[in-house]
PDB file of C-alpha atoms in Angstrom:
ATOM      1  CA  UNK A 157      61.745   2.000 -41.226  1.00  0.00           C
ATOM      2  CA  UNK A 158      62.646  -0.493 -43.936  1.00  0.00           C
ATOM      3  CA  UNK A 159      60.028  -3.107 -44.772  1.00  0.00           C
ATOM      4  CA  UNK A 160      60.713  -6.611 -43.490  1.00  0.00           C
ATOM      5  CA  UNK A 161      59.312  -9.893 -44.793  1.00  0.00           C
ATOM      6  CA  UNK A 162      58.904 -13.004 -42.675  1.00  0.00           C
ATOM      7  CA  UNK A 163      57.199 -16.346 -43.268  1.00  0.00           C
ATOM      8  CA  UNK A 164      53.811 -16.388 -41.548  1.00  0.00           C
ATOM      9  CA  UNK A 165      54.456 -19.615 -39.670  1.00  0.00           C
ATOM     10  CA  UNK A 166      57.084 -22.249 -38.906  1.00  0.00           C
ATOM     11  CA  UNK A 167      57.347 -25.451 -36.912  1.00  0.00           C
ATOM     12  CA  UNK A 168      60.400 -26.743 -35.104  1.00  0.00           C
ATOM     13  CA  UNK A 169      61.006 -29.912 -33.105  1.00  0.00           C
ATOM     14  CA  UNK A 170      61.759 -29.496 -29.434  1.00  0.00           C
ATOM     15  CA  UNK A 171      65.499 -29.564 -28.752  1.00  0.00           C
ATOM     16  CA  UNK A 172      66.399 -28.589 -32.302  1.00  0.00           C
ATOM     17  CA  UNK A 173      67.708 -25.231 -33.431  1.00  0.00           C
ATOM     18  CA  UNK A 174      64.985 -22.906 -34.681  1.00  0.00           C
ATOM     19  CA  UNK A 175      66.108 -20.715 -37.570  1.00  0.00           C
ATOM     20  CA  UNK A 176      63.796 -17.814 -38.322  1.00  0.00           C
ATOM     21  CA  UNK A 177      64.517 -15.890 -41.532  1.00  0.00           C
ATOM     22  CA  UNK A 178      63.831 -12.244 -42.269  1.00  0.00           C
ATOM     23  CA  UNK A 179      64.276 -10.292 -45.487  1.00  0.00           C
ATOM     24  CA  UNK A 180      64.986  -6.563 -45.345  1.00  0.00           C
ATOM     25  CA  UNK A 181      66.297  -5.809 -48.818  1.00  0.00           C
ATOM     26  CA  UNK A 182      65.686  -2.035 -48.546  1.00  0.00           C
ATOM     27  CA  UNK A 183      67.459  -1.595 -45.229  1.00  0.00           C
ATOM     28  CA  UNK A 184      69.656   1.478 -45.026  1.00  0.00           C
ATOM     29  CA  UNK A 185      73.214   1.507 -43.741  1.00  0.00           C
ATOM     30  CA  UNK A 186      72.389   2.815 -40.287  1.00  0.00           C
ATOM     31  CA  UNK A 187      69.239   0.814 -39.592  1.00  0.00           C
ATOM     32  CA  UNK A 188      69.446  -1.867 -36.956  1.00  0.00           C
ATOM     33  CA  UNK A 189      67.733  -5.245 -37.127  1.00  0.00           C
ATOM     34  CA  UNK A 190      65.670  -5.952 -34.022  1.00  0.00           C
ATOM     35  CA  UNK A 191      63.977  -9.179 -32.986  1.00  0.00           C
ATOM     36  CA  UNK A 192      61.127  -9.442 -30.523  1.00  0.00           C
ATOM     37  CA  UNK A 193      58.766 -12.221 -29.610  1.00  0.00           C
ATOM     38  CA  UNK A 194      55.292 -12.223 -28.154  1.00  0.00           C
ATOM     39  CA  UNK A 195      54.021 -15.143 -26.182  1.00  0.00           C
ATOM     40  CA  UNK A 196      50.265 -15.346 -26.090  1.00  0.00           C
ATOM     41  CA  UNK A 197      48.614 -12.544 -24.084  1.00  0.00           C
ATOM     42  CA  UNK A 198      51.918 -11.029 -22.966  1.00  0.00           C
ATOM     43  CA  UNK A 199      53.796  -7.889 -23.983  1.00  0.00           C
ATOM     44  CA  UNK A 200      56.528  -8.343 -26.613  1.00  0.00           C
ATOM     45  CA  UNK A 201      59.872  -9.483 -25.267  1.00  0.00           C
ATOM     46  CA  UNK A 202      63.113  -8.054 -26.604  1.00  0.00           C
ATOM     47  CA  UNK A 203      65.439 -10.778 -27.924  1.00  0.00           C
ATOM     48  CA  UNK A 204      68.393  -9.240 -29.700  1.00  0.00           C
ATOM     49  CA  UNK A 205      69.445  -6.545 -32.138  1.00  0.00           C
ATOM     50  CA  UNK A 206      72.386  -5.896 -34.446  1.00  0.00           C
ATOM     51  CA  UNK A 207      73.710  -3.566 -37.098  1.00  0.00           C
ATOM     52  CA  UNK A 208      76.351  -5.353 -39.171  1.00  0.00           C
ATOM     53  CA  UNK A 209      78.073  -7.974 -37.069  1.00  0.00           C
ATOM     54  CA  UNK A 210      76.562 -11.197 -35.861  1.00  0.00           C
ATOM     55  CA  UNK A 211      75.346 -10.995 -32.300  1.00  0.00           C
ATOM     56  CA  UNK A 212      74.787 -13.571 -29.578  1.00  0.00           C
ATOM     57  CA  UNK A 213      73.240 -13.361 -26.155  1.00  0.00           C
ATOM     58  CA  UNK A 214      71.781 -15.772 -23.640  1.00  0.00           C
ATOM     59  CA  UNK A 215      68.570 -16.110 -25.626  1.00  0.00           C
ATOM     60  CA  UNK A 216      69.581 -16.305 -29.254  1.00  0.00           C
ATOM     61  CA  UNK A 217      72.019 -15.562 -32.059  1.00  0.00           C
ATOM     62  CA  UNK A 218      71.486 -13.081 -34.858  1.00  0.00           C
ATOM     63  CA  UNK A 219      73.175 -13.728 -38.178  1.00  0.00           C
ATOM     64  CA  UNK A 220      73.137 -10.790 -40.629  1.00  0.00           C
ATOM     65  CA  UNK A 221      74.263 -11.354 -44.209  1.00  0.00           C
ATOM     66  CA  UNK A 222      77.176  -9.331 -45.481  1.00  0.00           C
ATOM     67  CA  UNK A 223      74.928  -7.261 -47.758  1.00  0.00           C
ATOM     68  CA  UNK A 224      72.534  -6.777 -44.814  1.00  0.00           C
ATOM     69  CA  UNK A 225      69.540  -7.652 -46.950  1.00  0.00           C
ATOM     70  CA  UNK A 226      68.511 -10.546 -44.761  1.00  0.00           C
ATOM     71  CA  UNK A 227      69.066 -12.006 -41.337  1.00  0.00           C
ATOM     72  CA  UNK A 228      68.338 -15.143 -39.343  1.00  0.00           C
ATOM     73  CA  UNK A 229      67.420 -15.467 -35.716  1.00  0.00           C
ATOM     74  CA  UNK A 230      68.644 -18.725 -34.205  1.00  0.00           C
ATOM     75  CA  UNK A 231      67.234 -20.269 -31.054  1.00  0.00           C
ATOM     76  CA  UNK A 232      69.871 -22.944 -30.439  1.00  0.00           C
ATOM     77  CA  UNK A 233      67.827 -25.484 -28.461  1.00  0.00           C
ATOM     78  CA  UNK A 234      64.139 -24.750 -28.828  1.00  0.00           C
ATOM     79  CA  UNK A 235      61.799 -25.576 -25.964  1.00  0.00           C
ATOM     80  CA  UNK A 236      58.023 -25.565 -25.782  1.00  0.00           C
ATOM     81  CA  UNK A 237      58.219 -22.169 -24.063  1.00  0.00           C
ATOM     82  CA  UNK A 238      59.686 -20.702 -27.244  1.00  0.00           C
ATOM     83  CA  UNK A 239      56.333 -21.051 -28.991  1.00  0.00           C
ATOM     84  CA  UNK A 240      55.452 -17.454 -29.851  1.00  0.00           C
ATOM     85  CA  UNK A 241      55.101 -14.894 -32.618  1.00  0.00           C
ATOM     86  CA  UNK A 242      58.529 -13.569 -33.617  1.00  0.00           C
ATOM     87  CA  UNK A 243      58.886 -10.085 -35.083  1.00  0.00           C
ATOM     88  CA  UNK A 244      61.803  -8.824 -37.157  1.00  0.00           C
ATOM     89  CA  UNK A 245      62.050  -5.030 -37.354  1.00  0.00           C
ATOM     90  CA  UNK A 246      64.451  -2.696 -39.156  1.00  0.00           C
ATOM     91  CA  UNK A 247      64.879   0.572 -37.284  1.00  0.00           C
ATOM     92  CA  UNK A 248      67.263   3.495 -36.998  1.00  0.00           C
ATOM     93  CA  UNK A 249      67.693   2.942 -33.301  1.00  0.00           C
ATOM     94  CA  UNK A 250      66.300   6.223 -32.142  1.00  0.00           C
ATOM     95  CA  UNK A 251      62.842   6.134 -33.628  1.00  0.00           C
ATOM     96  CA  UNK A 252      59.630   4.221 -33.300  1.00  0.00           C
ATOM     97  CA  UNK A 253      59.490   0.483 -33.917  1.00  0.00           C
ATOM     98  CA  UNK A 254      56.990  -0.600 -36.547  1.00  0.00           C
ATOM     99  CA  UNK A 255      55.699  -4.145 -36.110  1.00  0.00           C
ATOM    100  CA  UNK A 256      54.724  -6.343 -39.048  1.00  0.00           C
ATOM    101  CA  UNK A 257      52.772  -9.566 -38.819  1.00  0.00           C
ATOM    102  CA  UNK A 258      55.727 -11.697 -37.714  1.00  0.00           C
ATOM    103  CA  UNK A 259      56.317 -15.463 -37.797  1.00  0.00           C
ATOM    104  CA  UNK A 260      54.257 -17.745 -35.622  1.00  0.00           C
ATOM    105  CA  UNK A 261      56.750 -20.346 -34.376  1.00  0.00           C
ATOM    106  CA  UNK A 262      55.356 -23.570 -32.961  1.00  0.00           C
ATOM    107  CA  UNK A 263      57.676 -25.911 -31.092  1.00  0.00           C
ATOM    108  CA  UNK A 264      56.551 -29.487 -31.463  1.00  0.00           C
ATOM    109  CA  UNK A 265      57.216 -32.010 -28.671  1.00  0.00           C
TER     110      UNK A 265
ATOM    111  CA  UNK B 237      66.183  -5.222 -18.606  1.00  0.00           C
ATOM    112  CA  UNK B 238      63.742  -2.651 -17.292  1.00  0.00           C
ATOM    113  CA  UNK B 239      60.925  -3.633 -14.950  1.00  0.00           C
ATOM    114  CA  UNK B 240      57.678  -2.185 -16.224  1.00  0.00           C
ATOM    115  CA  UNK B 241      54.297  -2.262 -14.570  1.00  0.00           C
ATOM    116  CA  UNK B 242      50.932  -1.217 -15.921  1.00  0.00           C
ATOM    117  CA  UNK B 243      47.729  -0.511 -14.087  1.00  0.00           C
ATOM    118  CA  UNK B 244      45.103  -1.733 -14.459  1.00  0.00           C
ATOM    119  CA  UNK B 245      46.041  -5.083 -15.959  1.00  0.00           C
ATOM    120  CA  UNK B 246      42.540  -5.406 -17.362  1.00  0.00           C
ATOM    121  CA  UNK B 247      39.231  -3.612 -17.214  1.00  0.00           C
ATOM    122  CA  UNK B 248      35.713  -3.809 -18.565  1.00  0.00           C
ATOM    123  CA  UNK B 249      34.190  -0.408 -19.270  1.00  0.00           C
ATOM    124  CA  UNK B 250      30.944   1.037 -20.520  1.00  0.00           C
ATOM    125  CA  UNK B 251      30.864   2.949 -23.782  1.00  0.00           C
ATOM    126  CA  UNK B 252      31.180   6.691 -23.408  1.00  0.00           C
ATOM    127  CA  UNK B 253      33.409   6.491 -20.359  1.00  0.00           C
ATOM    128  CA  UNK B 254      37.173   7.053 -20.116  1.00  0.00           C
ATOM    129  CA  UNK B 255      39.981   4.956 -18.686  1.00  0.00           C
ATOM    130  CA  UNK B 256      43.462   6.085 -17.671  1.00  0.00           C
ATOM    131  CA  UNK B 257      46.233   3.533 -17.924  1.00  0.00           C
ATOM    132  CA  UNK B 258      49.356   4.019 -15.852  1.00  0.00           C
ATOM    133  CA  UNK B 259      52.855   2.874 -16.786  1.00  0.00           C
ATOM    134  CA  UNK B 260      55.689   2.802 -14.244  1.00  0.00           C
ATOM    135  CA  UNK B 261      59.310   2.003 -15.117  1.00  0.00           C
ATOM    136  CA  UNK B 262      61.994   1.162 -12.554  1.00  0.00           C
ATOM    137  CA  UNK B 263      64.596   3.317 -14.296  1.00  0.00           C
ATOM    138  CA  UNK B 264      64.696   6.657 -16.038  1.00  0.00           C
ATOM    139  CA  UNK B 265      63.992   6.519 -19.757  1.00  0.00           C
ATOM    140  CA  UNK B 266      63.863   9.312 -22.275  1.00  0.00           C
ATOM    141  CA  UNK B 267      61.553   7.820 -24.868  1.00  0.00           C
ATOM    142  CA  UNK B 268      58.240   6.202 -24.041  1.00  0.00           C
ATOM    143  CA  UNK B 269      55.930   4.710 -26.641  1.00  0.00           C
ATOM    144  CA  UNK B 270      52.298   3.651 -26.393  1.00  0.00           C
ATOM    145  CA  UNK B 271      50.988   0.823 -28.590  1.00  0.00           C
ATOM    146  CA  UNK B 272      47.639  -0.782 -29.200  1.00  0.00           C
ATOM    147  CA  UNK B 273      47.062  -4.392 -30.173  1.00  0.00           C
ATOM    148  CA  UNK B 274      43.586  -5.207 -31.384  1.00  0.00           C
ATOM    149  CA  UNK B 275      42.381  -8.811 -31.186  1.00  0.00           C
ATOM    150  CA  UNK B 276      44.331 -11.066 -33.532  1.00  0.00           C
ATOM    151  CA  UNK B 277      46.416  -8.176 -34.863  1.00  0.00           C
ATOM    152  CA  UNK B 278      49.975  -6.952 -34.601  1.00  0.00           C
ATOM    153  CA  UNK B 279      50.992  -3.927 -32.567  1.00  0.00           C
ATOM    154  CA  UNK B 280      50.158  -0.422 -33.768  1.00  0.00           C
ATOM    155  CA  UNK B 281      51.952   2.633 -32.440  1.00  0.00           C
ATOM    156  CA  UNK B 282      49.639   5.255 -30.963  1.00  0.00           C
ATOM    157  CA  UNK B 283      52.103   7.948 -29.912  1.00  0.00           C
ATOM    158  CA  UNK B 284      55.581   8.783 -28.683  1.00  0.00           C
ATOM    159  CA  UNK B 285      55.850  10.565 -25.335  1.00  0.00           C
ATOM    160  CA  UNK B 286      59.053  12.297 -24.279  1.00  0.00           C
ATOM    161  CA  UNK B 287      59.358  14.009 -20.942  1.00  0.00           C
ATOM    162  CA  UNK B 288      58.954  17.751 -21.152  1.00  0.00           C
ATOM    163  CA  UNK B 289      57.344  17.856 -24.569  1.00  0.00           C
ATOM    164  CA  UNK B 290      53.997  17.188 -26.168  1.00  0.00           C
ATOM    165  CA  UNK B 291      53.337  13.649 -27.314  1.00  0.00           C
ATOM    166  CA  UNK B 292      53.646  12.929 -31.026  1.00  0.00           C
ATOM    167  CA  UNK B 293      50.696  11.003 -32.431  1.00  0.00           C
ATOM    168  CA  UNK B 294      50.657   8.591 -35.360  1.00  0.00           C
ATOM    169  CA  UNK B 295      48.251   8.881 -38.230  1.00  0.00           C
ATOM    170  CA  UNK B 296      44.773   7.903 -37.139  1.00  0.00           C
ATOM    171  CA  UNK B 297      45.293   8.788 -33.481  1.00  0.00           C
ATOM    172  CA  UNK B 298      44.481  12.176 -31.927  1.00  0.00           C
ATOM    173  CA  UNK B 299      45.191  13.811 -28.617  1.00  0.00           C
ATOM    174  CA  UNK B 300      41.534  14.351 -27.767  1.00  0.00           C
ATOM    175  CA  UNK B 301      40.910  10.627 -27.949  1.00  0.00           C
ATOM    176  CA  UNK B 302      44.191   9.418 -26.420  1.00  0.00           C
ATOM    177  CA  UNK B 303      45.634  12.115 -24.162  1.00  0.00           C
ATOM    178  CA  UNK B 304      49.037  11.225 -22.761  1.00  0.00           C
ATOM    179  CA  UNK B 305      50.937  12.554 -19.784  1.00  0.00           C
ATOM    180  CA  UNK B 306      54.668  12.195 -19.111  1.00  0.00           C
ATOM    181  CA  UNK B 307      55.353  14.010 -15.839  1.00  0.00           C
ATOM    182  CA  UNK B 308      58.792  12.460 -15.277  1.00  0.00           C
ATOM    183  CA  UNK B 309      61.281   9.982 -16.702  1.00  0.00           C
ATOM    184  CA  UNK B 310      59.797   6.919 -14.984  1.00  0.00           C
ATOM    185  CA  UNK B 311      56.047   7.383 -15.405  1.00  0.00           C
ATOM    186  CA  UNK B 312      53.442   7.936 -18.103  1.00  0.00           C
ATOM    187  CA  UNK B 313      49.693   7.672 -18.523  1.00  0.00           C
ATOM    188  CA  UNK B 314      47.473   7.035 -21.527  1.00  0.00           C
ATOM    189  CA  UNK B 315      43.781   7.880 -21.365  1.00  0.00           C
ATOM    190  CA  UNK B 316      41.274   6.253 -23.693  1.00  0.00           C
ATOM    191  CA  UNK B 317      38.458   8.788 -23.889  1.00  0.00           C
ATOM    192  CA  UNK B 318      34.788   8.431 -24.773  1.00  0.00           C
ATOM    193  CA  UNK B 319      35.264   4.730 -25.343  1.00  0.00           C
ATOM    194  CA  UNK B 320      33.429   2.611 -27.879  1.00  0.00           C
ATOM    195  CA  UNK B 321      33.577  -1.170 -28.431  1.00  0.00           C
ATOM    196  CA  UNK B 322      36.127  -0.560 -31.223  1.00  0.00           C
ATOM    197  CA  UNK B 323      38.584   0.563 -28.534  1.00  0.00           C
ATOM    198  CA  UNK B 324      38.652  -2.944 -27.059  1.00  0.00           C
ATOM    199  CA  UNK B 325      42.336  -3.825 -27.292  1.00  0.00           C
ATOM    200  CA  UNK B 326      45.468  -4.482 -25.345  1.00  0.00           C
ATOM    201  CA  UNK B 327      47.320  -1.232 -24.632  1.00  0.00           C
ATOM    202  CA  UNK B 328      51.054  -1.424 -24.017  1.00  0.00           C
ATOM    203  CA  UNK B 329      53.604   1.092 -22.868  1.00  0.00           C
ATOM    204  CA  UNK B 330      57.112   0.694 -24.168  1.00  0.00           C
ATOM    205  CA  UNK B 331      60.134   2.529 -22.772  1.00  0.00           C
ATOM    206  CA  UNK B 332      63.370   2.688 -24.711  1.00  0.00           C
ATOM    207  CA  UNK B 333      66.585   2.192 -22.771  1.00  0.00           C
ATOM    208  CA  UNK B 334      69.938   3.945 -23.232  1.00  0.00           C
ATOM    209  CA  UNK B 335      71.326   1.148 -25.433  1.00  0.00           C
ATOM    210  CA  UNK B 336      68.352   1.383 -27.807  1.00  0.00           C
ATOM    211  CA  UNK B 337      66.776  -1.683 -26.271  1.00  0.00           C
ATOM    212  CA  UNK B 338      63.033  -1.178 -26.257  1.00  0.00           C
ATOM    213  CA  UNK B 339      61.007  -2.989 -23.638  1.00  0.00           C
ATOM    214  CA  UNK B 340      57.292  -3.557 -23.284  1.00  0.00           C
ATOM    215  CA  UNK B 341      54.977  -3.519 -20.347  1.00  0.00           C
ATOM    216  CA  UNK B 342      52.659  -6.456 -19.635  1.00  0.00           C
ATOM    217  CA  UNK B 343      49.746  -4.629 -21.240  1.00  0.00           C
ATOM    218  CA  UNK B 344      46.293  -3.497 -20.190  1.00  0.00           C
ATOM    219  CA  UNK B 345      43.472  -5.574 -21.636  1.00  0.00           C
ATOM    220  CA  UNK B 346      40.494  -3.300 -22.205  1.00  0.00           C
ATOM    221  CA  UNK B 347      37.006  -4.488 -23.062  1.00  0.00           C
ATOM    222  CA  UNK B 348      34.365  -1.889 -23.893  1.00  0.00           C
ATOM    223  CA  UNK B 349      30.753  -2.973 -23.746  1.00  0.00           C
TER     224      UNK B 349
END
């Protein structure tokens, strides 16, 4: 798996869009970008994944740069329940997921 | 998304004993992963368990310590053997779905005294 780099922590005001960056400059052409989050004391929750194109689902949007060396997870209207550790992972899609230290996102009322 | 249950949800055990953790998925999955999350740490992969084959262990984890069973496509067990306080962690099973979505169980919180 390619190495990913994320800021250790971020704050975001409630109701605002939360934009979480991830660098994966060594990603290979067939590695996906996955995003998970872990709310305290729970198992990680799958958010979204993508290969080249931007993706959107009911939880979030994933924006991948054209060179695929970085991506941004967007939570469009953050709520207090979005406070969690967010993990960005580069993976081939049929192998194990390797978790880094992630970004601790705190939503501020 | 898959519905995943783990039993027990938590346990407190004495050193030297063993605990078997069960993972049940509501749909058939080919790949099943087992992770450990030590206090304050990120997740670490223990092993990959595919039905019909021996589990593949990551560096630092051995079958004698963490035997795994995968009798069918909806069920798996992880045993933590001869436990010591260093084994106190959250243990999570993680099935991978057909669209490469990987889900996680709620975890088993283990405390070894």
